[in-house]
PDB file of C-alpha atoms in Angstrom:
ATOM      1  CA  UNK A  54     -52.256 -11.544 -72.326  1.00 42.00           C
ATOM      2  CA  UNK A  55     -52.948 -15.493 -71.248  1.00 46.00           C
ATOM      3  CA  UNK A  56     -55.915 -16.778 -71.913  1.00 53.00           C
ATOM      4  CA  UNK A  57     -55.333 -19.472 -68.863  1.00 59.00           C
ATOM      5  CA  UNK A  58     -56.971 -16.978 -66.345  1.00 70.00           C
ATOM      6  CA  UNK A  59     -60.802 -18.744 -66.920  1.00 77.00           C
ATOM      7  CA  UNK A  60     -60.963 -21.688 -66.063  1.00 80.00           C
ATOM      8  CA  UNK A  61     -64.238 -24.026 -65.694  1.00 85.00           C
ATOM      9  CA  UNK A  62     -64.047 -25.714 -61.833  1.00 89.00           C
ATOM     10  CA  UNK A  63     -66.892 -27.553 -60.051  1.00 93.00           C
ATOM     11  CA  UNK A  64     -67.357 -24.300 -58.446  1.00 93.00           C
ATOM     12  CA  UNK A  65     -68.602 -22.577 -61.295  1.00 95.00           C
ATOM     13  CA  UNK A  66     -71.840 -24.461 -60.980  1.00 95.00           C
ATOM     14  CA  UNK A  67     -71.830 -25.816 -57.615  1.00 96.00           C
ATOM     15  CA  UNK A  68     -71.726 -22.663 -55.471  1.00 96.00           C
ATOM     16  CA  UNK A  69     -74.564 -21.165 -57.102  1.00 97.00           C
ATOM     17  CA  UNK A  70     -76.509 -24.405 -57.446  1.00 97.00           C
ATOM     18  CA  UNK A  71     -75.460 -24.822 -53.177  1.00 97.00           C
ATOM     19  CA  UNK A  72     -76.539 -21.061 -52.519  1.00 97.00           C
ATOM     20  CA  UNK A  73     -80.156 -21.282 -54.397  1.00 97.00           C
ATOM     21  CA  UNK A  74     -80.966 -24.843 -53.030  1.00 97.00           C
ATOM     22  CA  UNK A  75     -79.873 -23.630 -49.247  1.00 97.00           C
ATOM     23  CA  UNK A  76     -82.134 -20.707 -49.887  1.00 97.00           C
ATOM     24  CA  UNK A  77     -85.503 -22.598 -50.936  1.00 97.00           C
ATOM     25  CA  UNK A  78     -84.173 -25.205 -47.976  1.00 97.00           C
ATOM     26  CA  UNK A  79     -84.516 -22.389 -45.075  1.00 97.00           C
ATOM     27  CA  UNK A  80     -88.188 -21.194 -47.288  1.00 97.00           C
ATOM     28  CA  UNK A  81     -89.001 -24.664 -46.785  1.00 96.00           C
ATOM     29  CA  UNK A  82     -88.257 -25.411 -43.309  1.00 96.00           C
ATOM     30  CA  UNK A  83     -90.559 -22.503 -42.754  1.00 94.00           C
ATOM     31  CA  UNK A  84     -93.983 -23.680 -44.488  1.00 93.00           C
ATOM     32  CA  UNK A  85     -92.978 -27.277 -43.432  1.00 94.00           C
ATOM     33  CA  UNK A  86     -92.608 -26.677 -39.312  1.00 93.00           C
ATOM     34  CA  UNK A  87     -94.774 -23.567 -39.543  1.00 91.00           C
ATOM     35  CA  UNK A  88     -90.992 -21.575 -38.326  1.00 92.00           C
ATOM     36  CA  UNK A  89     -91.446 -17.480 -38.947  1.00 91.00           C
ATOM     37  CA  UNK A  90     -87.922 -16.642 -40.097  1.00 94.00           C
ATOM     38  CA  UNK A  91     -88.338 -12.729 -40.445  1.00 92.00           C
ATOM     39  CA  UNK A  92     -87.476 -11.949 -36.590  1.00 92.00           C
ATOM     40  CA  UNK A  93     -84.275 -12.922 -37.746  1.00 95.00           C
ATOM     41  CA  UNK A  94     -83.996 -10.114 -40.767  1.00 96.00           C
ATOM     42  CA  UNK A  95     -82.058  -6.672 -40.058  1.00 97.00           C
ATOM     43  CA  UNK A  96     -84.124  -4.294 -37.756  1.00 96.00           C
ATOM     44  CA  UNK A  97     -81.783  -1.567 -38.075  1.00 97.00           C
ATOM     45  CA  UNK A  98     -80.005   0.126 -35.140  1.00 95.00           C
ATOM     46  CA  UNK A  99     -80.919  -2.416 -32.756  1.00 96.00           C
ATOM     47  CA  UNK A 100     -79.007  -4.946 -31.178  1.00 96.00           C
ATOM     48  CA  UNK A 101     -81.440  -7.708 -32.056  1.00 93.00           C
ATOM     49  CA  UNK A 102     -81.239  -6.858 -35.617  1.00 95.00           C
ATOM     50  CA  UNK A 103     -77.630  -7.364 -36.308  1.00 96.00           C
ATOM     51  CA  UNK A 104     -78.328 -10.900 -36.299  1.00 96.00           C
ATOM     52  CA  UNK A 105     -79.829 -10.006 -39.678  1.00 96.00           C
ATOM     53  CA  UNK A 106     -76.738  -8.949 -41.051  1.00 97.00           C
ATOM     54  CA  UNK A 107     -75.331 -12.700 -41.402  1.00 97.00           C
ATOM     55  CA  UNK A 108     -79.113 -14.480 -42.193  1.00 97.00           C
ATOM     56  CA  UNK A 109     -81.454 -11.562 -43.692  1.00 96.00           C
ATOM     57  CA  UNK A 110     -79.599 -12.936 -47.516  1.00 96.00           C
ATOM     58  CA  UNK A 111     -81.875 -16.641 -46.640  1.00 97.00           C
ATOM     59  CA  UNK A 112     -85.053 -15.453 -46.203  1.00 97.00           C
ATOM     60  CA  UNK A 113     -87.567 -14.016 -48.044  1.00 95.00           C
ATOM     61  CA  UNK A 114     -91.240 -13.298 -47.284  1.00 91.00           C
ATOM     62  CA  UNK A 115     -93.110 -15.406 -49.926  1.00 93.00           C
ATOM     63  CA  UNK A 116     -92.276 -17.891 -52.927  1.00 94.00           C
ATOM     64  CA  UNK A 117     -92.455 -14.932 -55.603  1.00 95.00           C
ATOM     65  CA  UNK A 118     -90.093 -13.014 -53.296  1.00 94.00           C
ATOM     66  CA  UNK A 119     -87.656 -16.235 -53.072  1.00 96.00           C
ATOM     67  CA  UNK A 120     -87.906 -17.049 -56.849  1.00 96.00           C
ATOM     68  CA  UNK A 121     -87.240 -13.284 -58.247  1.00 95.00           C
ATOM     69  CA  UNK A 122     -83.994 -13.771 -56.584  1.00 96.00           C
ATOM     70  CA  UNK A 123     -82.691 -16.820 -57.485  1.00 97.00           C
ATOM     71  CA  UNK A 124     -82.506 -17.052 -60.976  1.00 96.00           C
ATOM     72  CA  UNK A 125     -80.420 -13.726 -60.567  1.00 97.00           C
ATOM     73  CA  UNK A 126     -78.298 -15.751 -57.655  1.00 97.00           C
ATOM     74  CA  UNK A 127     -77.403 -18.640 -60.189  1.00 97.00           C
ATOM     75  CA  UNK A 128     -76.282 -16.313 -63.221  1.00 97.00           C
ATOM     76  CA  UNK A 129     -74.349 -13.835 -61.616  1.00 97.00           C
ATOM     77  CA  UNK A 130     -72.541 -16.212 -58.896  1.00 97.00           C
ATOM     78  CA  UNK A 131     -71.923 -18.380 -62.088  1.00 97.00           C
ATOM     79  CA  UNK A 132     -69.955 -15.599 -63.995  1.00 96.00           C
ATOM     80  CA  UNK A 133     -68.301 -14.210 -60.603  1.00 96.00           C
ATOM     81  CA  UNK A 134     -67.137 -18.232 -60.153  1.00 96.00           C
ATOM     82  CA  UNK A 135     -65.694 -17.887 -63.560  1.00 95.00           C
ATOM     83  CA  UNK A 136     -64.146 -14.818 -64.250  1.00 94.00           C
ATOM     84  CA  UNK A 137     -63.079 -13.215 -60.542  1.00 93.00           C
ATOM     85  CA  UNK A 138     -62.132 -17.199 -59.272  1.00 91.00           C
ATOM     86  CA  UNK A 139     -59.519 -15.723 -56.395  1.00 90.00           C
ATOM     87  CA  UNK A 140     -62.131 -13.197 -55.268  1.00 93.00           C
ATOM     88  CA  UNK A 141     -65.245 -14.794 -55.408  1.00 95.00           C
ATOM     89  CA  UNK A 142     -65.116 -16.464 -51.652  1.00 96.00           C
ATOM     90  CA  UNK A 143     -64.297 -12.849 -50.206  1.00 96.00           C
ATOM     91  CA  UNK A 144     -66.389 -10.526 -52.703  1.00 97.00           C
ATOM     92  CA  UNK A 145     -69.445 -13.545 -51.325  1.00 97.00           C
ATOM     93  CA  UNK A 146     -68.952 -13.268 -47.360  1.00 97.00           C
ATOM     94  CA  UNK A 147     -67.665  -9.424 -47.327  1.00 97.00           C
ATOM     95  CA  UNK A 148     -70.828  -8.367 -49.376  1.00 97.00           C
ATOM     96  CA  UNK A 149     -73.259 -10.136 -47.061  1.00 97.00           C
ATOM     97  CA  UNK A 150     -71.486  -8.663 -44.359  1.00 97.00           C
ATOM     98  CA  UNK A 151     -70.500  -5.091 -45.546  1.00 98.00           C
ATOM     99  CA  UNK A 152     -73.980  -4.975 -47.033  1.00 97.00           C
ATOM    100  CA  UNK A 153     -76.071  -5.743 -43.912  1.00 97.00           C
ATOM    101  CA  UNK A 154     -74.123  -3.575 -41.613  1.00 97.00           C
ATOM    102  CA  UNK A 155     -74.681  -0.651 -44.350  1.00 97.00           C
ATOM    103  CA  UNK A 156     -78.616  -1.691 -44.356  1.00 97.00           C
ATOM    104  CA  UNK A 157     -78.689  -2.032 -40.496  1.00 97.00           C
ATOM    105  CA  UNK A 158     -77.327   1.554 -40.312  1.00 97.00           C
ATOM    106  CA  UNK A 159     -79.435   3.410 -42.911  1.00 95.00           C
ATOM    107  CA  UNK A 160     -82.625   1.159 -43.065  1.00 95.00           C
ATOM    108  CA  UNK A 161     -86.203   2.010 -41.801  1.00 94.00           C
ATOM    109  CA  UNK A 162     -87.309   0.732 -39.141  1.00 92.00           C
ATOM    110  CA  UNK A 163     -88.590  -2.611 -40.088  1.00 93.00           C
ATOM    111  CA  UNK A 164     -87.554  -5.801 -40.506  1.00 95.00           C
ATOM    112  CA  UNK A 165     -85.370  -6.334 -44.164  1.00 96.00           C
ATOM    113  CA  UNK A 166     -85.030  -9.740 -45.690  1.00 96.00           C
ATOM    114  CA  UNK A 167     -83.861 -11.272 -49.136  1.00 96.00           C
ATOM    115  CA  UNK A 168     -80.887 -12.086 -51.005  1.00 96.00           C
ATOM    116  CA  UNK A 169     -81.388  -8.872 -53.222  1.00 96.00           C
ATOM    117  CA  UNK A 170     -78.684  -7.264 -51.467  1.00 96.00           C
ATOM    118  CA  UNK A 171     -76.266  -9.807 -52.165  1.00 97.00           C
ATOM    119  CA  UNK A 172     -77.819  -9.238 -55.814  1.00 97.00           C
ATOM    120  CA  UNK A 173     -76.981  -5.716 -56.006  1.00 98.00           C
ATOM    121  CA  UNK A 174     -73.413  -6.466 -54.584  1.00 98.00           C
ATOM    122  CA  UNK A 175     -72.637  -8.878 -57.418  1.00 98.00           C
ATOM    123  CA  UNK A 176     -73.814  -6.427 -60.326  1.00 97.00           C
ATOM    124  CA  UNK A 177     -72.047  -3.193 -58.961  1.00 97.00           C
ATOM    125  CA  UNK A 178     -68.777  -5.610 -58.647  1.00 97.00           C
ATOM    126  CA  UNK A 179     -68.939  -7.337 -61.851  1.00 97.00           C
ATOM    127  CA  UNK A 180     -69.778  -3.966 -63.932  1.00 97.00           C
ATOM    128  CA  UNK A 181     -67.245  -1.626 -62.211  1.00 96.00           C
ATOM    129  CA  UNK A 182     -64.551  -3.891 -61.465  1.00 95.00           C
ATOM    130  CA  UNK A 183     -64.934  -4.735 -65.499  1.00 93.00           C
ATOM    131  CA  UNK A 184     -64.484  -1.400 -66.058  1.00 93.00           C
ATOM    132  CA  UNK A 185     -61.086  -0.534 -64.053  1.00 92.00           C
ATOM    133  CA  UNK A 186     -59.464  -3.437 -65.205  1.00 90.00           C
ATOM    134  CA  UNK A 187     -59.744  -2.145 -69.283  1.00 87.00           C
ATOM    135  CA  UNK A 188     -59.690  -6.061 -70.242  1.00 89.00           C
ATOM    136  CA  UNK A 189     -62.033  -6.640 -73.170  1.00 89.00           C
ATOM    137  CA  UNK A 190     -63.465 -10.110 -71.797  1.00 91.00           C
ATOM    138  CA  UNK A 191     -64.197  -8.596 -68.459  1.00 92.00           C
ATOM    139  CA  UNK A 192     -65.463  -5.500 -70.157  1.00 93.00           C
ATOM    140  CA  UNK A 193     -67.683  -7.511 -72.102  1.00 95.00           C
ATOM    141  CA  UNK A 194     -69.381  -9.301 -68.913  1.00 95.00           C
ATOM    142  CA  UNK A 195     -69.951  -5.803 -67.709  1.00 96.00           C
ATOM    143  CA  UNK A 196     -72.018  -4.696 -70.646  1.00 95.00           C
ATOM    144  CA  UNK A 197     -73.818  -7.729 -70.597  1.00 96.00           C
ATOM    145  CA  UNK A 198     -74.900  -7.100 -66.507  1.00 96.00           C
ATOM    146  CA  UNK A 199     -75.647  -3.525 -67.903  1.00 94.00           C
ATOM    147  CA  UNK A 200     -77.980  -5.135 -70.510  1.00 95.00           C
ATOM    148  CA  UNK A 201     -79.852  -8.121 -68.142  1.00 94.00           C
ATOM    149  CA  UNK A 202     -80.146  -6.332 -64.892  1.00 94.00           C
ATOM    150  CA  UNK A 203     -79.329  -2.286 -65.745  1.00 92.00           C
ATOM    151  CA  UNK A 204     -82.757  -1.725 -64.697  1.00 92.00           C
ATOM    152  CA  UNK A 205     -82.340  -2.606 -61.309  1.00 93.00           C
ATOM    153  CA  UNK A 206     -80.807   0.751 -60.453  1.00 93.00           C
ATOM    154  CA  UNK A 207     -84.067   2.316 -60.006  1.00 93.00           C
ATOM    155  CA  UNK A 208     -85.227   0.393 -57.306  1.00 94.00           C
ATOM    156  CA  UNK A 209     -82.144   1.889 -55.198  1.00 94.00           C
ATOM    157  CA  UNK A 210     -83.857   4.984 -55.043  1.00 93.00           C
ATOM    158  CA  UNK A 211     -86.686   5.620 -52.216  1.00 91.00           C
ATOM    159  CA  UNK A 212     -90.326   5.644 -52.956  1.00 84.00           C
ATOM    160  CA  UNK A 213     -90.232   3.964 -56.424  1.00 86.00           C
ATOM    161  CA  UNK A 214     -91.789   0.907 -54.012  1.00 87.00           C
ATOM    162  CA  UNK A 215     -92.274   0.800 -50.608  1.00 84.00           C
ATOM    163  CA  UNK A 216     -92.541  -2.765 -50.301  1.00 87.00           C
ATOM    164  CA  UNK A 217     -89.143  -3.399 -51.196  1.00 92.00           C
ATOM    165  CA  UNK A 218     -85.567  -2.393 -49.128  1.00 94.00           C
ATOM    166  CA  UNK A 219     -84.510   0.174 -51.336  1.00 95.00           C
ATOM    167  CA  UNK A 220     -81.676   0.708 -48.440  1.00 96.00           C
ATOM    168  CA  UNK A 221     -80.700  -2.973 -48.887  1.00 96.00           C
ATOM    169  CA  UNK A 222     -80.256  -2.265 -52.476  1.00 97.00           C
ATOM    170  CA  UNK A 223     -78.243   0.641 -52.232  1.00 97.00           C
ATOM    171  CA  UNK A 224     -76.775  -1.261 -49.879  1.00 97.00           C
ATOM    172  CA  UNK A 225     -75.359  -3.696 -51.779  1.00 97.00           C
ATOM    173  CA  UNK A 226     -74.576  -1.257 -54.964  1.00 97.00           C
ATOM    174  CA  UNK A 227     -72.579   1.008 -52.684  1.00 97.00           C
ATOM    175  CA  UNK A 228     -70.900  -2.212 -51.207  1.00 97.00           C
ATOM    176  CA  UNK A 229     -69.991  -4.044 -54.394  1.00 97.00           C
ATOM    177  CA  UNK A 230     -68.337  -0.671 -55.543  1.00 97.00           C
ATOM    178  CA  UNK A 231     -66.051  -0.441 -52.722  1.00 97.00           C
ATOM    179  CA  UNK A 232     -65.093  -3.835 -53.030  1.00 97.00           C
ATOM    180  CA  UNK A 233     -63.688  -3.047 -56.488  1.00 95.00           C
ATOM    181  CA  UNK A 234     -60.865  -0.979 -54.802  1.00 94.00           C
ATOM    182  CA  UNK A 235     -59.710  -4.240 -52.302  1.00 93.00           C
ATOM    183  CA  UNK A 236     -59.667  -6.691 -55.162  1.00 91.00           C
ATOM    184  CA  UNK A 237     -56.659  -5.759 -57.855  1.00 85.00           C
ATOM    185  CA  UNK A 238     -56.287  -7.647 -60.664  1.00 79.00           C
ATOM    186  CA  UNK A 239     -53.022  -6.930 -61.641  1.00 73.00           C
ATOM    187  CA  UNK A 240     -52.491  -9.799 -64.425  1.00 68.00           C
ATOM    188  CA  UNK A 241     -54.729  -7.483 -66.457  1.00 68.00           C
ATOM    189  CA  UNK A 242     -52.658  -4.724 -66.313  1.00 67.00           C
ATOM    190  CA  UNK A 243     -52.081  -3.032 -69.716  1.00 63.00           C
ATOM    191  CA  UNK A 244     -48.418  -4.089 -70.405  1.00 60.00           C
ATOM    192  CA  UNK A 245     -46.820  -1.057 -71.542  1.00 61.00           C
ATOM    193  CA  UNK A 246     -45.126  -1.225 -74.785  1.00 60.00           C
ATOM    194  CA  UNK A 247     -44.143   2.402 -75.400  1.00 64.00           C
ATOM    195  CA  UNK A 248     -42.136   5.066 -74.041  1.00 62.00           C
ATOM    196  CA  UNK A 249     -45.517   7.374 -74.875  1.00 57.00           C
ATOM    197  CA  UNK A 250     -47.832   5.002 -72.742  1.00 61.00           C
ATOM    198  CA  UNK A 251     -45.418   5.557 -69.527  1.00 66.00           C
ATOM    199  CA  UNK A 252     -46.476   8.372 -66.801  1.00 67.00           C
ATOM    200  CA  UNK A 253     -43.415  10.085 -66.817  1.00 65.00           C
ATOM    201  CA  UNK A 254     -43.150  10.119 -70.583  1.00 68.00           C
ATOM    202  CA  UNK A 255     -41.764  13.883 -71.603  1.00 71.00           C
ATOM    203  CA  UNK A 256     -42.553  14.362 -75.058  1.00 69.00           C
ATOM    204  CA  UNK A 257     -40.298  17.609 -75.177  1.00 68.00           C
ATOM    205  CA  UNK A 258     -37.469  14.967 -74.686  1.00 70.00           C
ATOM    206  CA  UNK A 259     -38.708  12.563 -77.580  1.00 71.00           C
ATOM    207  CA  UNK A 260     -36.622  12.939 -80.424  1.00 68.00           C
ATOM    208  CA  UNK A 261     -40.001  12.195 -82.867  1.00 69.00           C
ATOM    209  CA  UNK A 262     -42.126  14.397 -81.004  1.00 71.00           C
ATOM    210  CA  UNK A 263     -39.571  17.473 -81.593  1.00 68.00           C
ATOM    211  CA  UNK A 264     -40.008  17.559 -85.118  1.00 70.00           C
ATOM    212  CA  UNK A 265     -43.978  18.478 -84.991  1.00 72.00           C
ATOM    213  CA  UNK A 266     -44.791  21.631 -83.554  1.00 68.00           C
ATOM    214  CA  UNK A 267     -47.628  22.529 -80.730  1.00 67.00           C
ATOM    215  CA  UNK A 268     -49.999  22.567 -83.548  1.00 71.00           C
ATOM    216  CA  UNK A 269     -48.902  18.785 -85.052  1.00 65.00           C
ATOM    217  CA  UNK A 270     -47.014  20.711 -88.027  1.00 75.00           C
ATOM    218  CA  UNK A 271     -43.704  18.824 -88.935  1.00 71.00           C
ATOM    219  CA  UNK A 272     -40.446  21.392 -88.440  1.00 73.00           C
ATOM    220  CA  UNK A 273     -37.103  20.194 -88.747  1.00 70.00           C
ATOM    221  CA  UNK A 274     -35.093  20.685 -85.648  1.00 64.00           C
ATOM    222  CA  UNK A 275     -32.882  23.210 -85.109  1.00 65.00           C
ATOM    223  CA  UNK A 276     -28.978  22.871 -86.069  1.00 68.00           C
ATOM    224  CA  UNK A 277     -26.936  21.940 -84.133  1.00 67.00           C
ATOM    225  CA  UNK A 278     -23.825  24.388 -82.709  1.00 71.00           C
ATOM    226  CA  UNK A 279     -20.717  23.588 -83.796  1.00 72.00           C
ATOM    227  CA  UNK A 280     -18.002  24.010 -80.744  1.00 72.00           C
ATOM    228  CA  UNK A 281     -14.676  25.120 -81.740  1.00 68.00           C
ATOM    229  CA  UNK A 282     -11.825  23.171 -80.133  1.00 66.00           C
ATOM    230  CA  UNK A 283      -8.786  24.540 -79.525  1.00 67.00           C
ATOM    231  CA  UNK A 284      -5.868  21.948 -80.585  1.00 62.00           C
ATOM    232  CA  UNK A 285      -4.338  20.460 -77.303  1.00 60.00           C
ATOM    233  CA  UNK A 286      -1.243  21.919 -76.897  1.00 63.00           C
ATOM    234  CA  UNK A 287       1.864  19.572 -77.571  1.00 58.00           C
ATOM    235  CA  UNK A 288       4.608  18.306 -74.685  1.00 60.00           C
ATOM    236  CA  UNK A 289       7.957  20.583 -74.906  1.00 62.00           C
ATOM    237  CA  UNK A 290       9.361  17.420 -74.386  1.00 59.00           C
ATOM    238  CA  UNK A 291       8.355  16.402 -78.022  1.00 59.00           C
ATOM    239  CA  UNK A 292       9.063  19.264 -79.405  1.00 65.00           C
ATOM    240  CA  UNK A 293      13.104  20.671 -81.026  1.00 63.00           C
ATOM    241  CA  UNK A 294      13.558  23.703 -82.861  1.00 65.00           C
ATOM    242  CA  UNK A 295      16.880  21.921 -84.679  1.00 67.00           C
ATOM    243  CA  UNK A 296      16.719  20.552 -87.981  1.00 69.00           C
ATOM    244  CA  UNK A 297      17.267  17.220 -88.696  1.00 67.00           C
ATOM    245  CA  UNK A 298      18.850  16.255 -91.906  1.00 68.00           C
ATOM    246  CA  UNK A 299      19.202  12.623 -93.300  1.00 65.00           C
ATOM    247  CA  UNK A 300      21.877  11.330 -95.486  1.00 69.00           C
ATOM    248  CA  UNK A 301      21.321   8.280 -97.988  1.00 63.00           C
ATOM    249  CA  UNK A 302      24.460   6.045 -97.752  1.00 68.00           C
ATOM    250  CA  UNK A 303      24.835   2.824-100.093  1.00 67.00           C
ATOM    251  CA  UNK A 304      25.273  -0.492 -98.284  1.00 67.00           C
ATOM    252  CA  UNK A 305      29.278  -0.886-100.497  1.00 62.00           C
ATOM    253  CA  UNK A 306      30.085  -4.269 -99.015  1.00 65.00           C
ATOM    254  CA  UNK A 307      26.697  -5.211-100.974  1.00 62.00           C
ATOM    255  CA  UNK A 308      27.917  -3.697-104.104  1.00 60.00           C
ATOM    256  CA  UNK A 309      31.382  -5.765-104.268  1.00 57.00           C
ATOM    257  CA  UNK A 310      29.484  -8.957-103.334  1.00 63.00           C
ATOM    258  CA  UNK A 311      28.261  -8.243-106.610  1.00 61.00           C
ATOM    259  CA  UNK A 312      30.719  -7.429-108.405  1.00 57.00           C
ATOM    260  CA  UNK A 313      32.659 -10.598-107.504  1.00 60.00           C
ATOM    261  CA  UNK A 314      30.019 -12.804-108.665  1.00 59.00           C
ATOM    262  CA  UNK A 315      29.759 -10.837-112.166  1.00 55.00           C
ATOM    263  CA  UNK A 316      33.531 -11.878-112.668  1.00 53.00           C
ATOM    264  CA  UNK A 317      34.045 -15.126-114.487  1.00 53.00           C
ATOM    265  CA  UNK A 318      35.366 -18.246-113.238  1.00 52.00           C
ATOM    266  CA  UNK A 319      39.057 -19.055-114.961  1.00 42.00           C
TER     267      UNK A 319
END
């Protein structure tokens, strides 16, 4: 596996740094000019109110409200900057959008504001998607979401506090969940070194496999059957049922070469 995937960028930083400042910007403009920003929340299943879908994330009701949810903001848009870098834009706008249209349809029938939606997007993403992709870094970031904001899943769940948008929530859990199944991550894939980790592996047709029994006892494996062959019949053509006899005659022109050069000279 490459460890190149993470990569610091400016990103990393700025987006969440942007995203909080924009938020206590817009909480601002409201004490500043006096400007009552809730109007423009989600009042569900009325035209009016899907305006809320695209600003209900950028304002909240009070300071306490605003601050609860942006030290959550800055940490988890950090990691999702960091470790899901090709995703991050879409998993940002498609949760405020998928989440708000969820909330318009399900919420009560009052006005819902705050980024905690977009909250609850980020942590169902970043644990699940951790989860599918079986890659011990990403894993990792999971159980560490599980262990900062775990507790959070409780307030998705109606009448633990009726001043909050429990719909929003679940909302934004539901959301971040789906989202998992749009964004692959296929440079994480387990790269499959044996015939065993394979789908379609057949372990009756494993050689190693056939010499343990259902029960893991080794067995040797059956002998093989010898086929008999029957000898391929022989061309006529090569074949004479005449015998053929040899006879050994000496070379005699060889033998009286000789014998002349045994004679001596006179």
């Amino acid at each position: 596996m490459e460890e190149n995937h993470f990569k610091f960028t400016n990103a990393v930083v700025g987006v969440p740094l942007f995203f909080v400042l924009f938020l206590w910007f817009v909480y601002w403009l409201e004490i500043r000019f006096g400007f009552d920003f809730d109007d423009n929340g989600i009042l569900p299943r009325t035209f009016s109110g899907l305006q809320g879908i695209v600003f209900s994330p950028f304002i909240h009701s009070n300071i306490e409200h605003l601050y609860n949810n942006s030290i959550p903001l800055l940490v988890l848009l950090a990691a999702l900057f960091f470790f899901y870098t090709r995703e991050a834009v879409g998993i940002l706008v498609y949760g405020i959008l998928l989440s708000g249209a969820v909330t318009w349809l399900i919420g009560r029938e009052n006005y819902h504001i705050g980024a905690s939606s977009l909250i609850y997007v980020l942590v169902s993403f970043i644990f699940f998607k951790g989860l599918q992709t079986q890659y011990y870094r990403l894993v990792a970031l999971s159980l560490t979401v599980v262990v900062l904001y775990g507790g959070m899943v409780w307030y998705v769940f109606p009448k633990v506090d009726e001043t909050i948008s429990w719909e929003g929530h679940l909302s934004g859990l539901v959301t971040g969940f789906v989202l998992t199944f749009f964004y692959k991550k296929p440079e994480f894939k387990k790269v499959i070194k044996y015939d065993w980790e394979r789908a379609d592996y057949d372990p009756s047709e494993d050689k190693f496999m056939q010499r343990f029994d259902e029960n893991g006892n080794f067995v040797n494996l059956p002998k093989p059957e010898i086929i008999e062959e029957n000898p391929a019949e022989a061309d006529s053509f090569f074949e004479s049922s005449s015998n053929v006899v040899y006879d050994f005659i000496e070379n005699k022109e060889e033998d009286v070469n000789k014998k002349n050069e045994s004679k001596p000279e006179s």
